[in-house]
Amino acid sequence: GIRRMIKRRGGKTMSGCVRSSLIVHDRLATRTVRLAAAREAHHGLQVMSFEQAAVRLAGGFTQAIDTETLRALIQSALPTLDMGELERIKVLPGMVTAAAESLQKVWHAGIDLASHAPQHPRLQAMARLEAAVLEQLPRAMRRPADIVATATTRLRHAPSVLGAVEISGLTELEPCWRPLLKSLAAVVPVQWTAGPRAVPDWLEGSAVTISTSAAESPAVSVVSAATAYHEAIEALRWARALLASGTPASDIAIASATTAEYDDHFLALRADANLDLHFVHGLRTISTRAGQAAAALADIVVRGLSRARLRRLVVLCGAASPFKALPEGWLRVLPADAPLSDLTAWKRLIAKLKPEDWPDGADHSDILRTAVHLLAGGTAATAELGEAFLEGRARAIWRKALLAGPAAAIDATLASLKQDDGTEACVSVAWMPASALAASPRPFVRLIGLNSSRWPRGIAEDRLIPDHIIPTRDIDPLPVNLADRRDFGTILATTAREVVLSRARHDSEGRLLGRSPLLAGYGQEAYLPRHAAPEHAFSETDRLMAHPAEFALEPQAVSAARCWHDWHRPEITAHDGLVRADHPLLLEVLKHRHSASSLRVLLRNPLGFVWKYVFHWKTPQAGSETLTLEPPAFGDLIHRTLDLALQALERSGGLSSADAVAIKSAVQDGAERVAARWENETAIPPRIIWDKTVDEVRDNSVRALLFRNTALPGARAYSEVPFGGIEPKSTAAVPWDINQPVIIPGTDLHVSGYIDRLDVAADGSRALVIDYKTGRAPDKPIRLNGGSELQRCLYAFAVQALLGTHVEIRASLLYPHEELELPLDDPAAAMTEIARYLQVARTSFEAGAAIPGPDTAGAYDDLTFALPANASATYWTRKHPAILERLADLAPLWETE
């Protein structure tokens, strides 16, 4: 139709061009017509919307009020303006957008707010807002009614400015422009090219020439997909099939009444399909890198500064912010587990940074301090933050968001902004709203989302001027439900070749969805199974998934299938951790220093030992705020408190001579210091829960020190005592050379660690080894507990090895909360037994049996994600007999008390 229109006007040379104007619906239609005109070498044709034509006829520097300017003026006017009924909501997020939409509706409907104001207090408020906006408007900007009034006085210039006017692709025109169109038809030829579309009633009796044509007769089919996501997949398969058959991309369109539900699906599938799919309505800005940079800054503005949010900001826009002056890799100065969720925590961190903490050895604390203080400004410094931390497109997005809504809701505003997707509409498959397709028809069309209540949509009143104040039919002459029906009929009448009508059977949560009433009369729908092989795949991934036999030959599929089958076999395989004997990585890790924890893993979970100590796998620490402390963190908190308290008591006369008052005072001071340090380094619960946790730590620490403080009169007490070459945690005195190796007899395994507490008698003849436990005490006495309890025995052995065989050793587990002590009977015999089992474990490990053990997939196994689902009930049960056979010499340990 566009080419016929251009040929009818006649191609002229530039020197002999005849000026004419073509009025179209939107930007897509404008781009399409301009391309067609360029291909036909037609000169003198102006393609524009009717608003642009009216502005041009009004002459001078006249401009229409654009949305961004309107939002900016509303935002500046609202704080000081008395809004009457709307006073309580004028500062809420969304008020600026709602007010801008209402004013635009009123203006385009041709309603004079000032004359309607006395009818209702709401209209008085809107009239005051309109007056405030008009007062601030640039002199050249005018409302539609004012533009029409000026253009009407300049109709004599219409032959020169506009020439012959043709309106193509429109089914309706806003009431504000109708008087100008009728007046214009008396001066220049005006043709309303409706094609098969319905002609508006208000054109009757005017001088406008109406041109109609017969409706097209496309092939129509109806299909149903499983979900909206499946609809998007089937739409791209359909488009790819058309492209493969030779259909130009510019002839293919996919549309829906509302696009929001499908945008994310098409964005992800477009990348997989490597297909130029043009989003006519634009992409969400936060789907781009620049939008994500702005969103990262908005996250800090709205929710506050934290380590995780700062890292995200630095990654996305560090080169364009004050952080660009910091050396590469500077983020390592931030503690991995500390949330740093308030300015006080940041100040403490920055204050203790030294030059050697930075990658280049220079002190950059001032730069970091300045940036952090700026980011901590919150919503009061929103504009300043955008200018300081963003640049280019990200800064433009930030400024636009500030115009569209309040600073306090800038994250929500950013999520609603859109931008051009960067592809050319005229040479691409197009994804668009139905209204755009109705104005710019294409030969091959697929309409999706034809479900009840979704197409057509329900009537929605204006948010600020509801129906009981001004009837919806007046403020919105073409309501959304009628517009959806009109667009559906227009698309079917203007599509030349094929229309596919698609709906989803279920929503994203599995609920059944009904058919749109628009599908009535189009026959039985074809049922599209979700996992059926497509006739034409939209991407390489889609093709492989549709051909299991071919996919099974891919190396990745072969490996995955073999692993899955091996997991379900009863025997031990390579996918269960079986490796060749004397593997160099296994031999090398056994030469390292080991702790009681690592040896426990070796005895009870050899596979986990490989993952943790050979591959160095570990679960990520989010560093986010928690509701309660995890048990290991609570235990660490108590151990730190006891360490500081015991050091303080030893400096002031010793634990053995301290009374309850001195112990409580030392614990109080230690708990405060540890809590302050913990808040800087680790995530903490809400303040009221955190304070209760610290109180509990204090109470347990007092019980622990009072329980055994007189066990050895005159003894010297040590805490967190290092041995085996490990670095000490403090400068406190230790009773031996910490670099002296400690080797378990018969195993050649070096052991190291920290003894929670060691009391040595004044004459050096006796020593008490205490291992604090903050969990629940066992119901019965334990010795090795299946290999889980090694610390008492290993620590007693280390003390004996370092202090001498003449020292009498007593090793105990102490549960402060229950004031319960569990001593180890005959530590030497227990150590002999542990050494024997460790030698067995080492031998089997060197032989390649890095296989699961009883702790594999247990409640405290952080690496269960690398095993099949529900591994403790299925995988372990299936492999257990073979494991017992392979580790027959080690298995008896797992049954010990």
mmCIF file of C-alpha atoms in Angstrom, residues 133-473:
data_model
loop_
_atom_site.group_PDB
_atom_site.id
_atom_site.type_symbol
_atom_site.label_atom_id
_atom_site.label_comp_id
_atom_site.label_asym_id
_atom_site.label_seq_id
_atom_site.Cartn_x
_atom_site.Cartn_y
_atom_site.Cartn_z
ATOM 1 C CA VAL A 133 2.932 23.621 34.450
ATOM 2 C CA LEU A 134 1.872 26.152 31.825
ATOM 3 C CA GLU A 135 3.473 28.944 33.829
ATOM 4 C CA GLN A 136 6.850 27.176 33.719
ATOM 5 C CA LEU A 137 6.633 26.069 30.083
ATOM 6 C CA PRO A 138 9.215 27.427 27.626
ATOM 7 C CA ARG A 139 7.577 30.085 25.476
ATOM 8 C CA ALA A 140 7.668 27.928 22.350
ATOM 9 C CA MET A 141 5.966 24.906 23.970
ATOM 10 C CA ARG A 142 2.194 24.732 23.790
ATOM 11 C CA ARG A 143 -0.724 22.449 24.542
ATOM 12 C CA PRO A 144 -2.488 20.728 21.616
ATOM 13 C CA ALA A 145 -5.428 23.169 21.834
ATOM 14 C CA ASP A 146 -3.064 26.142 21.641
ATOM 15 C CA ILE A 147 -1.198 24.615 18.699
ATOM 16 C CA VAL A 148 -4.502 24.046 16.872
ATOM 17 C CA ALA A 149 -5.579 27.634 17.529
ATOM 18 C CA THR A 150 -2.321 29.052 16.115
ATOM 19 C CA ALA A 151 -2.267 26.639 13.156
ATOM 20 C CA THR A 152 -5.844 27.575 12.269
ATOM 21 C CA THR A 153 -4.831 31.227 11.879
ATOM 22 C CA ARG A 154 -2.055 30.152 9.470
ATOM 23 C CA LEU A 155 -4.046 27.884 7.167
ATOM 24 C CA ARG A 156 -3.151 30.103 4.223
ATOM 25 C CA HIS A 157 0.396 28.729 4.437
ATOM 26 C CA ALA A 158 -0.739 25.107 4.294
ATOM 27 C CA PRO A 159 -0.189 24.678 0.483
ATOM 28 C CA SER A 160 3.452 25.704 0.892
ATOM 29 C CA VAL A 161 4.150 24.079 4.250
ATOM 30 C CA LEU A 162 2.286 20.799 3.875
ATOM 31 C CA GLY A 163 1.039 20.500 0.318
ATOM 32 C CA ALA A 164 -1.449 17.724 -0.359
ATOM 33 C CA VAL A 165 -2.069 15.711 2.808
ATOM 34 C CA GLU A 166 -2.779 12.024 3.016
ATOM 35 C CA ILE A 167 -3.566 10.211 6.263
ATOM 36 C CA SER A 168 -2.679 6.543 6.022
ATOM 37 C CA GLY A 169 -2.916 3.692 8.509
ATOM 38 C CA LEU A 170 -4.935 5.555 11.146
ATOM 39 C CA THR A 171 -8.225 4.274 12.466
ATOM 40 C CA GLU A 172 -8.823 7.216 14.793
ATOM 41 C CA LEU A 173 -7.566 10.728 15.533
ATOM 42 C CA GLU A 174 -7.586 12.422 18.938
ATOM 43 C CA PRO A 175 -10.466 14.911 19.370
ATOM 44 C CA CYS A 176 -8.093 17.861 19.853
ATOM 45 C CA TRP A 177 -6.823 17.578 16.249
ATOM 46 C CA ARG A 178 -10.155 17.012 14.503
ATOM 47 C CA PRO A 179 -11.147 20.706 14.071
ATOM 48 C CA LEU A 180 -7.785 21.465 12.443
ATOM 49 C CA LEU A 181 -8.100 18.512 10.056
ATOM 50 C CA LYS A 182 -11.535 19.651 8.898
ATOM 51 C CA SER A 183 -10.338 23.238 8.426
ATOM 52 C CA LEU A 184 -7.231 22.030 6.588
ATOM 53 C CA ALA A 185 -9.369 20.058 4.116
ATOM 54 C CA ALA A 186 -10.892 23.366 2.932
ATOM 55 C CA VAL A 187 -7.447 24.700 1.958
ATOM 56 C CA VAL A 188 -5.452 21.725 0.602
ATOM 57 C CA PRO A 189 -6.463 18.287 -0.671
ATOM 58 C CA VAL A 190 -6.767 15.937 2.309
ATOM 59 C CA GLN A 191 -7.268 12.219 1.795
ATOM 60 C CA TRP A 192 -8.021 9.724 4.536
ATOM 61 C CA THR A 193 -6.713 6.401 3.222
ATOM 62 C CA ALA A 194 -8.505 3.892 5.391
ATOM 63 C CA GLY A 195 -7.938 0.790 3.289
ATOM 64 C CA PRO A 196 -10.029 -1.982 4.863
ATOM 65 C CA ARG A 197 -10.197 -0.134 8.190
ATOM 66 C CA ALA A 198 -13.380 1.387 9.577
ATOM 67 C CA VAL A 199 -13.823 5.102 8.815
ATOM 68 C CA PRO A 200 -14.503 7.366 11.855
ATOM 69 C CA ASP A 201 -18.046 8.765 12.005
ATOM 70 C CA TRP A 202 -16.882 12.334 12.675
ATOM 71 C CA LEU A 203 -15.432 12.572 9.123
ATOM 72 C CA GLU A 204 -18.930 12.592 7.627
ATOM 73 C CA GLY A 205 -19.842 15.961 6.125
ATOM 74 C CA SER A 206 -16.215 17.168 5.966
ATOM 75 C CA ALA A 207 -14.193 17.998 2.860
ATOM 76 C CA VAL A 208 -11.825 15.097 3.556
ATOM 77 C CA THR A 209 -11.679 12.543 0.752
ATOM 78 C CA ILE A 210 -12.052 9.008 2.011
ATOM 79 C CA SER A 211 -10.349 6.116 0.252
ATOM 80 C CA THR A 212 -11.216 2.526 1.158
ATOM 81 C CA SER A 213 -10.327 -0.877 -0.194
ATOM 82 C CA ALA A 214 -11.358 -4.463 0.271
ATOM 83 C CA ALA A 215 -10.034 -6.443 3.191
ATOM 84 C CA GLU A 216 -7.260 -8.948 2.650
ATOM 85 C CA SER A 217 -7.977 -12.673 2.936
ATOM 86 C CA PRO A 218 -5.010 -14.247 4.720
ATOM 87 C CA ALA A 219 -4.762 -17.872 5.739
ATOM 88 C CA VAL A 220 -5.764 -17.985 9.421
ATOM 89 C CA SER A 221 -4.783 -20.731 11.846
ATOM 90 C CA VAL A 222 -5.183 -21.075 15.613
ATOM 91 C CA VAL A 223 -2.689 -22.756 17.942
ATOM 92 C CA SER A 224 -2.297 -23.171 21.691
ATOM 93 C CA ALA A 225 1.060 -23.373 23.492
ATOM 94 C CA ALA A 226 1.819 -24.577 26.989
ATOM 95 C CA THR A 227 2.863 -21.212 28.499
ATOM 96 C CA ALA A 228 3.780 -17.700 27.463
ATOM 97 C CA TYR A 229 7.418 -18.791 27.226
ATOM 98 C CA HIS A 230 6.420 -21.661 24.949
ATOM 99 C CA GLU A 231 4.460 -19.187 22.836
ATOM 100 C CA ALA A 232 7.602 -17.106 22.380
ATOM 101 C CA ILE A 233 9.586 -20.195 21.380
ATOM 102 C CA GLU A 234 6.967 -21.265 18.835
ATOM 103 C CA ALA A 235 6.822 -17.723 17.448
ATOM 104 C CA LEU A 236 10.564 -17.707 16.771
ATOM 105 C CA ARG A 237 10.385 -21.184 15.237
ATOM 106 C CA TRP A 238 7.656 -19.909 12.928
ATOM 107 C CA ALA A 239 9.709 -16.830 12.015
ATOM 108 C CA ARG A 240 12.841 -18.900 11.364
ATOM 109 C CA ALA A 241 10.878 -21.238 9.093
ATOM 110 C CA LEU A 242 9.625 -18.270 7.054
ATOM 111 C CA LEU A 243 13.129 -16.856 6.753
ATOM 112 C CA ALA A 244 14.440 -20.224 5.612
ATOM 113 C CA SER A 245 11.757 -20.334 2.909
ATOM 114 C CA GLY A 246 12.966 -17.015 1.473
ATOM 115 C CA THR A 247 10.496 -14.635 3.102
ATOM 116 C CA PRO A 248 12.134 -11.236 3.779
ATOM 117 C CA ALA A 249 12.506 -10.398 7.472
ATOM 118 C CA SER A 250 10.677 -7.113 6.874
ATOM 119 C CA ASP A 251 7.518 -9.087 5.977
ATOM 120 C CA ILE A 252 7.328 -10.911 9.338
ATOM 121 C CA ALA A 253 5.734 -9.562 12.509
ATOM 122 C CA ILE A 254 4.930 -10.928 15.970
ATOM 123 C CA ALA A 255 2.495 -8.915 18.073
ATOM 124 C CA SER A 256 0.400 -8.931 21.224
ATOM 125 C CA ALA A 257 -2.002 -6.571 22.932
ATOM 126 C CA THR A 258 0.508 -6.158 25.776
ATOM 127 C CA THR A 259 4.190 -6.906 25.357
ATOM 128 C CA ALA A 260 5.463 -6.773 28.955
ATOM 129 C CA GLU A 261 4.871 -10.469 29.717
ATOM 130 C CA TYR A 262 6.858 -11.585 26.676
ATOM 131 C CA ASP A 263 9.702 -9.045 26.509
ATOM 132 C CA ASP A 264 12.111 -10.922 28.757
ATOM 133 C CA HIS A 265 11.407 -14.198 26.956
ATOM 134 C CA PHE A 266 12.081 -12.720 23.521
ATOM 135 C CA LEU A 267 15.193 -10.913 24.751
ATOM 136 C CA ALA A 268 16.732 -14.156 26.021
ATOM 137 C CA LEU A 269 15.624 -16.217 23.013
ATOM 138 C CA ARG A 270 16.851 -13.580 20.556
ATOM 139 C CA ALA A 271 20.408 -13.980 21.830
ATOM 140 C CA ASP A 272 20.212 -17.778 21.552
ATOM 141 C CA ALA A 273 18.691 -17.619 18.078
ATOM 142 C CA ASN A 274 21.209 -15.058 16.756
ATOM 143 C CA LEU A 275 18.249 -13.385 15.088
ATOM 144 C CA ASP A 276 17.643 -9.684 14.497
ATOM 145 C CA LEU A 277 14.346 -9.342 16.315
ATOM 146 C CA HIS A 278 13.402 -5.671 16.523
ATOM 147 C CA PHE A 279 11.532 -4.501 19.618
ATOM 148 C CA VAL A 280 9.314 -1.762 18.167
ATOM 149 C CA HIS A 281 8.264 -0.512 21.592
ATOM 150 C CA GLY A 282 11.861 -0.526 22.862
ATOM 151 C CA LEU A 283 13.854 -2.495 25.405
ATOM 152 C CA ARG A 284 13.818 -1.959 29.134
ATOM 153 C CA THR A 285 16.851 0.158 29.959
ATOM 154 C CA ILE A 286 17.900 -2.181 32.761
ATOM 155 C CA SER A 287 18.408 -4.957 30.195
ATOM 156 C CA THR A 288 21.448 -3.036 28.874
ATOM 157 C CA ARG A 289 24.830 -2.556 30.520
ATOM 158 C CA ALA A 290 24.273 1.203 30.854
ATOM 159 C CA GLY A 291 20.909 0.544 32.483
ATOM 160 C CA GLN A 292 22.471 -1.963 34.855
ATOM 161 C CA ALA A 293 25.107 0.611 35.842
ATOM 162 C CA ALA A 294 22.354 3.086 36.701
ATOM 163 C CA ALA A 295 20.442 0.339 38.535
ATOM 164 C CA ALA A 296 23.532 -0.515 40.605
ATOM 165 C CA LEU A 297 23.790 3.088 41.756
ATOM 166 C CA ALA A 298 20.033 3.228 42.416
ATOM 167 C CA ASP A 299 20.317 0.121 44.598
ATOM 168 C CA ILE A 300 22.774 1.970 46.831
ATOM 169 C CA VAL A 301 20.682 5.153 46.880
ATOM 170 C CA VAL A 302 17.475 3.371 47.890
ATOM 171 C CA ARG A 303 18.749 0.511 50.077
ATOM 172 C CA GLY A 304 21.990 1.883 51.450
ATOM 173 C CA LEU A 305 25.661 1.165 51.002
ATOM 174 C CA SER A 306 27.003 -2.368 51.456
ATOM 175 C CA ARG A 307 29.981 -4.364 50.290
ATOM 176 C CA ALA A 308 28.001 -6.375 47.718
ATOM 177 C CA ARG A 309 26.308 -3.291 46.264
ATOM 178 C CA LEU A 310 29.597 -1.396 46.068
ATOM 179 C CA ARG A 311 31.298 -4.293 44.262
ATOM 180 C CA ARG A 312 28.475 -4.379 41.706
ATOM 181 C CA LEU A 313 28.772 -0.618 41.135
ATOM 182 C CA VAL A 314 32.535 -0.823 40.688
ATOM 183 C CA VAL A 315 32.286 -3.695 38.202
ATOM 184 C CA LEU A 316 29.703 -1.888 36.075
ATOM 185 C CA CYS A 317 31.008 1.671 36.121
ATOM 186 C CA GLY A 318 34.300 1.735 38.008
ATOM 187 C CA ALA A 319 36.169 3.240 35.041
ATOM 188 C CA ALA A 320 33.804 6.225 34.978
ATOM 189 C CA SER A 321 33.646 7.009 38.687
ATOM 190 C CA PRO A 322 35.919 8.221 41.484
ATOM 191 C CA PHE A 323 37.062 4.599 41.830
ATOM 192 C CA LYS A 324 39.049 4.884 38.573
ATOM 193 C CA ALA A 325 41.881 6.466 40.575
ATOM 194 C CA LEU A 326 42.248 3.308 42.665
ATOM 195 C CA PRO A 327 44.715 0.596 41.581
ATOM 196 C CA GLU A 328 43.607 -2.540 39.775
ATOM 197 C CA GLY A 329 42.486 -5.248 42.166
ATOM 198 C CA TRP A 330 41.774 -2.836 45.019
ATOM 199 C CA LEU A 331 38.539 -4.640 45.895
ATOM 200 C CA ARG A 332 40.572 -7.242 47.750
ATOM 201 C CA VAL A 333 40.927 -4.778 50.646
ATOM 202 C CA LEU A 334 37.228 -5.383 51.394
ATOM 203 C CA PRO A 335 36.644 -8.328 53.768
ATOM 204 C CA ALA A 336 34.968 -11.207 51.956
ATOM 205 C CA ASP A 337 32.335 -11.876 54.618
ATOM 206 C CA ALA A 338 31.706 -8.382 55.982
ATOM 207 C CA PRO A 339 28.390 -6.813 54.902
ATOM 208 C CA LEU A 340 29.643 -3.238 55.582
ATOM 209 C CA SER A 341 26.014 -2.179 55.674
ATOM 210 C CA ASP A 342 26.405 1.230 57.331
ATOM 211 C CA LEU A 343 28.739 4.208 57.202
ATOM 212 C CA THR A 344 30.193 3.449 60.636
ATOM 213 C CA ALA A 345 31.422 0.050 59.472
ATOM 214 C CA TRP A 346 33.032 1.648 56.408
ATOM 215 C CA LYS A 347 34.756 4.249 58.558
ATOM 216 C CA ARG A 348 36.210 1.541 60.793
ATOM 217 C CA LEU A 349 37.431 -0.439 57.814
ATOM 218 C CA ILE A 350 39.052 2.529 56.088
ATOM 219 C CA ALA A 351 40.657 3.732 59.329
ATOM 220 C CA LYS A 352 42.571 0.480 59.786
ATOM 221 C CA LEU A 353 43.759 0.158 56.160
ATOM 222 C CA LYS A 354 47.529 0.391 55.746
ATOM 223 C CA PRO A 355 49.585 1.051 52.581
ATOM 224 C CA GLU A 356 50.602 -2.609 52.417
ATOM 225 C CA ASP A 357 46.926 -3.625 52.212
ATOM 226 C CA TRP A 358 46.619 -2.001 48.759
ATOM 227 C CA PRO A 359 47.783 -3.803 45.600
ATOM 228 C CA ASP A 360 50.367 -1.122 44.696
ATOM 229 C CA GLY A 361 51.609 -0.551 48.242
ATOM 230 C CA ALA A 362 50.353 3.060 48.316
ATOM 231 C CA ASP A 363 47.674 4.401 50.633
ATOM 232 C CA HIS A 364 44.463 5.286 48.766
ATOM 233 C CA SER A 365 42.236 5.517 51.823
ATOM 234 C CA ASP A 366 41.305 9.152 51.183
ATOM 235 C CA ILE A 367 39.886 8.354 47.726
ATOM 236 C CA LEU A 368 37.850 5.443 49.066
ATOM 237 C CA ARG A 369 36.691 7.501 52.046
ATOM 238 C CA THR A 370 35.490 10.344 49.777
ATOM 239 C CA ALA A 371 33.605 7.968 47.481
ATOM 240 C CA VAL A 372 31.971 6.138 50.381
ATOM 241 C CA HIS A 373 30.840 9.366 52.050
ATOM 242 C CA LEU A 374 29.342 10.505 48.757
ATOM 243 C CA LEU A 375 27.488 7.211 48.259
ATOM 244 C CA ALA A 376 26.198 7.340 51.825
ATOM 245 C CA GLY A 377 24.364 10.563 50.993
ATOM 246 C CA GLY A 378 21.292 8.572 49.938
ATOM 247 C CA THR A 379 18.327 10.128 48.174
ATOM 248 C CA ALA A 380 19.330 13.656 49.201
ATOM 249 C CA ALA A 381 22.359 13.448 46.891
ATOM 250 C CA THR A 382 20.738 11.526 44.017
ATOM 251 C CA ALA A 383 21.502 14.028 41.271
ATOM 252 C CA GLU A 384 25.068 14.545 42.494
ATOM 253 C CA LEU A 385 25.677 10.793 42.632
ATOM 254 C CA GLY A 386 24.580 10.319 39.026
ATOM 255 C CA GLU A 387 26.960 12.999 37.801
ATOM 256 C CA ALA A 388 29.862 11.632 39.854
ATOM 257 C CA PHE A 389 29.573 7.897 39.221
ATOM 258 C CA LEU A 390 27.961 7.597 35.779
ATOM 259 C CA GLU A 391 28.818 8.793 32.320
ATOM 260 C CA GLY A 392 27.489 8.636 28.776
ATOM 261 C CA ARG A 393 24.330 6.641 28.245
ATOM 262 C CA ALA A 394 24.135 5.581 31.905
ATOM 263 C CA ARG A 395 24.140 9.205 33.043
ATOM 264 C CA ALA A 396 21.418 10.085 30.513
ATOM 265 C CA ILE A 397 19.293 7.200 31.813
ATOM 266 C CA TRP A 398 19.820 8.435 35.383
ATOM 267 C CA ARG A 399 18.711 11.973 34.503
ATOM 268 C CA LYS A 400 15.642 10.663 32.690
ATOM 269 C CA ALA A 401 14.694 8.539 35.710
ATOM 270 C CA LEU A 402 14.934 11.565 38.009
ATOM 271 C CA LEU A 403 12.503 13.393 35.739
ATOM 272 C CA ALA A 404 10.087 10.472 35.699
ATOM 273 C CA GLY A 405 9.767 9.959 39.436
ATOM 274 C CA PRO A 406 11.010 10.845 42.928
ATOM 275 C CA ALA A 407 14.530 10.012 44.045
ATOM 276 C CA ALA A 408 13.202 7.681 46.746
ATOM 277 C CA ALA A 409 11.755 5.383 44.062
ATOM 278 C CA ILE A 410 14.436 5.727 41.409
ATOM 279 C CA ASP A 411 14.974 1.968 41.272
ATOM 280 C CA ALA A 412 11.325 1.396 40.337
ATOM 281 C CA THR A 413 11.458 4.252 37.839
ATOM 282 C CA LEU A 414 14.515 2.781 36.132
ATOM 283 C CA ALA A 415 12.715 -0.543 35.776
ATOM 284 C CA SER A 416 9.931 1.143 33.797
ATOM 285 C CA LEU A 417 12.120 3.118 31.353
ATOM 286 C CA LYS A 418 12.656 1.914 27.800
ATOM 287 C CA GLN A 419 15.071 2.679 24.984
ATOM 288 C CA ASP A 420 15.618 1.773 21.331
ATOM 289 C CA ASP A 421 17.087 -1.693 20.849
ATOM 290 C CA GLY A 422 19.550 -0.598 18.184
ATOM 291 C CA THR A 423 18.259 -2.772 15.319
ATOM 292 C CA GLU A 424 16.679 -1.514 12.102
ATOM 293 C CA ALA A 425 12.939 -2.157 11.981
ATOM 294 C CA CYS A 426 12.674 -2.147 8.190
ATOM 295 C CA VAL A 427 15.001 -5.101 7.671
ATOM 296 C CA SER A 428 14.217 -7.167 10.773
ATOM 297 C CA VAL A 429 11.549 -9.455 12.115
ATOM 298 C CA ALA A 430 9.488 -7.149 14.353
ATOM 299 C CA TRP A 431 8.046 -7.770 17.810
ATOM 300 C CA MET A 432 5.502 -5.067 18.611
ATOM 301 C CA PRO A 433 2.230 -4.056 20.241
ATOM 302 C CA ALA A 434 -0.881 -4.829 18.210
ATOM 303 C CA SER A 435 -1.589 -1.107 17.799
ATOM 304 C CA ALA A 436 1.705 -0.610 15.946
ATOM 305 C CA LEU A 437 1.052 -3.591 13.669
ATOM 306 C CA ALA A 438 -2.434 -2.301 12.869
ATOM 307 C CA ALA A 439 -0.842 0.900 11.524
ATOM 308 C CA SER A 440 2.085 -0.828 9.751
ATOM 309 C CA PRO A 441 0.804 -4.138 8.369
ATOM 310 C CA ARG A 442 3.101 -6.953 7.274
ATOM 311 C CA PRO A 443 2.246 -9.968 5.071
ATOM 312 C CA PHE A 444 3.075 -12.636 7.698
ATOM 313 C CA VAL A 445 1.779 -12.124 11.223
ATOM 314 C CA ARG A 446 1.674 -14.125 14.431
ATOM 315 C CA LEU A 447 -0.561 -12.807 17.211
ATOM 316 C CA ILE A 448 0.226 -14.187 20.672
ATOM 317 C CA GLY A 449 -1.374 -13.815 24.089
ATOM 318 C CA LEU A 450 -4.946 -14.332 22.890
ATOM 319 C CA ASN A 451 -6.244 -15.303 26.322
ATOM 320 C CA SER A 452 -9.301 -14.109 28.181
ATOM 321 C CA SER A 453 -8.794 -10.833 30.059
ATOM 322 C CA ARG A 454 -5.536 -10.301 28.160
ATOM 323 C CA TRP A 455 -6.846 -9.625 24.664
ATOM 324 C CA PRO A 456 -9.044 -7.638 24.786
ATOM 325 C CA ARG A 457 -8.071 -6.060 28.079
ATOM 326 C CA GLY A 458 -10.517 -4.636 30.551
ATOM 327 C CA ILE A 459 -11.445 -0.964 30.676
ATOM 328 C CA ALA A 460 -9.184 0.994 33.008
ATOM 329 C CA GLU A 461 -10.160 4.352 34.440
ATOM 330 C CA ASP A 462 -7.704 7.210 34.586
ATOM 331 C CA ARG A 463 -5.739 7.042 37.837
ATOM 332 C CA LEU A 464 -6.406 10.649 38.869
ATOM 333 C CA ILE A 465 -9.632 11.495 37.005
ATOM 334 C CA PRO A 466 -11.929 8.472 37.346
ATOM 335 C CA ASP A 467 -15.176 7.873 35.525
ATOM 336 C CA HIS A 468 -17.432 9.508 38.152
ATOM 337 C CA ILE A 469 -15.604 12.827 37.694
ATOM 338 C CA ILE A 470 -15.232 12.876 33.917
ATOM 339 C CA PRO A 471 -16.769 9.928 32.027
ATOM 340 C CA THR A 472 -14.117 7.593 30.637
ATOM 341 C CA ARG A 473 -15.685 7.779 27.197
#
